[in-house]
């Protein structure tokens, strides 16, 4: 499932419990770090952050808010797939 905005993400998460979330920091309607904080406050779903904003500040902030990993863009598909398998135990 793919959603384009934070609002859509919250609507989806209100009705569903995915095995893993891949979340960008830059979204059109809100900051992905704010979404991460809300997710981690109410759910135990692993979250992988993807972003072109990969400064040490953003990476550290994402980890402090509970991100299970942070993968900077551009990334190799194999890297993302490997991380997904690691986090969901496959």
GROMACS .gro file of C-alpha atoms in nm:
model
   90
    1UNK     CA    1   0.000   0.000   0.000
    2UNK     CA    2   0.129   0.343  -0.084
    3UNK     CA    3  -0.001   0.677   0.038
    4UNK     CA    4   0.121   1.023  -0.061
    5UNK     CA    5   0.047   1.240   0.241
    6UNK     CA    6   0.066   1.228   0.617
    7UNK     CA    7  -0.312   1.264   0.639
    8UNK     CA    8  -0.357   0.957   0.418
    9UNK     CA    9  -0.102   0.768   0.628
   10UNK     CA   10  -0.292   0.838   0.950
   11UNK     CA   11  -0.623   0.737   0.788
   12UNK     CA   12  -0.468   0.412   0.666
   13UNK     CA   13  -0.310   0.337   1.004
   14UNK     CA   14  -0.639   0.400   1.184
   15UNK     CA   15  -0.791   0.107   0.995
   16UNK     CA   16  -0.489  -0.118   0.933
   17UNK     CA   17  -0.187  -0.263   1.108
   18UNK     CA   18   0.091  -0.317   0.849
   19UNK     CA   19   0.397  -0.531   0.917
   20UNK     CA   20   0.633  -0.245   0.834
   21UNK     CA   21   0.624   0.122   0.733
   22UNK     CA   22   0.859   0.293   0.489
   23UNK     CA   23   0.839   0.665   0.556
   24UNK     CA   24   0.995   0.967   0.389
   25UNK     CA   25   1.081   1.278   0.588
   26UNK     CA   26   0.957   1.518   0.322
   27UNK     CA   27   0.584   1.492   0.256
   28UNK     CA   28   0.356   1.751   0.097
   29UNK     CA   29   0.144   1.816   0.405
   30UNK     CA   30   0.362   1.743   0.709
   31UNK     CA   31   0.704   1.639   0.830
   32UNK     CA   32   0.767   1.265   0.825
   33UNK     CA   33   0.942   1.292   1.162
   34UNK     CA   34   0.615   1.411   1.317
   35UNK     CA   35   0.440   1.111   1.165
   36UNK     CA   36   0.714   0.881   1.296
   37UNK     CA   37   0.669   1.023   1.646
   38UNK     CA   38   0.293   0.963   1.634
   39UNK     CA   39   0.333   0.610   1.499
   40UNK     CA   40   0.584   0.511   1.765
   41UNK     CA   41   0.367   0.660   2.040
   42UNK     CA   42   0.078   0.428   1.958
   43UNK     CA   43   0.207   0.127   1.761
   44UNK     CA   44   0.494  -0.122   1.762
   45UNK     CA   45   0.534  -0.133   1.384
   46UNK     CA   46   0.891  -0.117   1.251
   47UNK     CA   47   0.958   0.205   1.056
   48UNK     CA   48   1.231   0.254   0.796
   49UNK     CA   49   1.296   0.618   0.713
   50UNK     CA   50   1.398   0.705   0.357
   51UNK     CA   51   1.511   1.054   0.272
   52UNK     CA   52   1.740   1.272   0.069
   53UNK     CA   53   1.772   1.475   0.390
   54UNK     CA   54   2.034   1.252   0.543
   55UNK     CA   55   2.235   1.497   0.749
   56UNK     CA   56   2.353   1.370   1.086
   57UNK     CA   57   2.085   1.586   1.250
   58UNK     CA   58   1.794   1.424   1.060
   59UNK     CA   59   1.939   1.074   1.098
   60UNK     CA   60   1.991   1.121   1.470
   61UNK     CA   61   1.648   1.276   1.521
   62UNK     CA   62   1.480   0.990   1.335
   63UNK     CA   63   1.662   0.731   1.546
   64UNK     CA   64   1.578   0.923   1.866
   65UNK     CA   65   1.209   0.920   1.767
   66UNK     CA   66   1.216   0.543   1.721
   67UNK     CA   67   1.304   0.481   1.356
   68UNK     CA   68   1.426   0.125   1.317
   69UNK     CA   69   1.658   0.233   1.037
   70UNK     CA   70   1.739   0.529   0.814
   71UNK     CA   71   1.832   0.475   0.450
   72UNK     CA   72   1.951   0.780   0.255
   73UNK     CA   73   1.836   0.843  -0.103
   74UNK     CA   74   1.942   0.739  -0.352
   75UNK     CA   75   1.957   0.381  -0.233
   76UNK     CA   76   1.999   0.040  -0.388
   77UNK     CA   77   1.683  -0.170  -0.404
   78UNK     CA   78   1.872  -0.461  -0.253
   79UNK     CA   79   1.958  -0.252   0.053
   80UNK     CA   80   1.594  -0.169   0.119
   81UNK     CA   81   1.475  -0.525   0.057
   82UNK     CA   82   1.743  -0.662   0.290
   83UNK     CA   83   1.640  -0.420   0.567
   84UNK     CA   84   1.273  -0.513   0.523
   85UNK     CA   85   1.353  -0.882   0.554
   86UNK     CA   86   1.565  -0.815   0.862
   87UNK     CA   87   1.291  -0.617   1.035
   88UNK     CA   88   1.000  -0.848   0.961
   89UNK     CA   89   1.197  -1.165   1.022
   90UNK     CA   90   1.201  -1.322   0.676
   0.00000   0.00000   0.00000
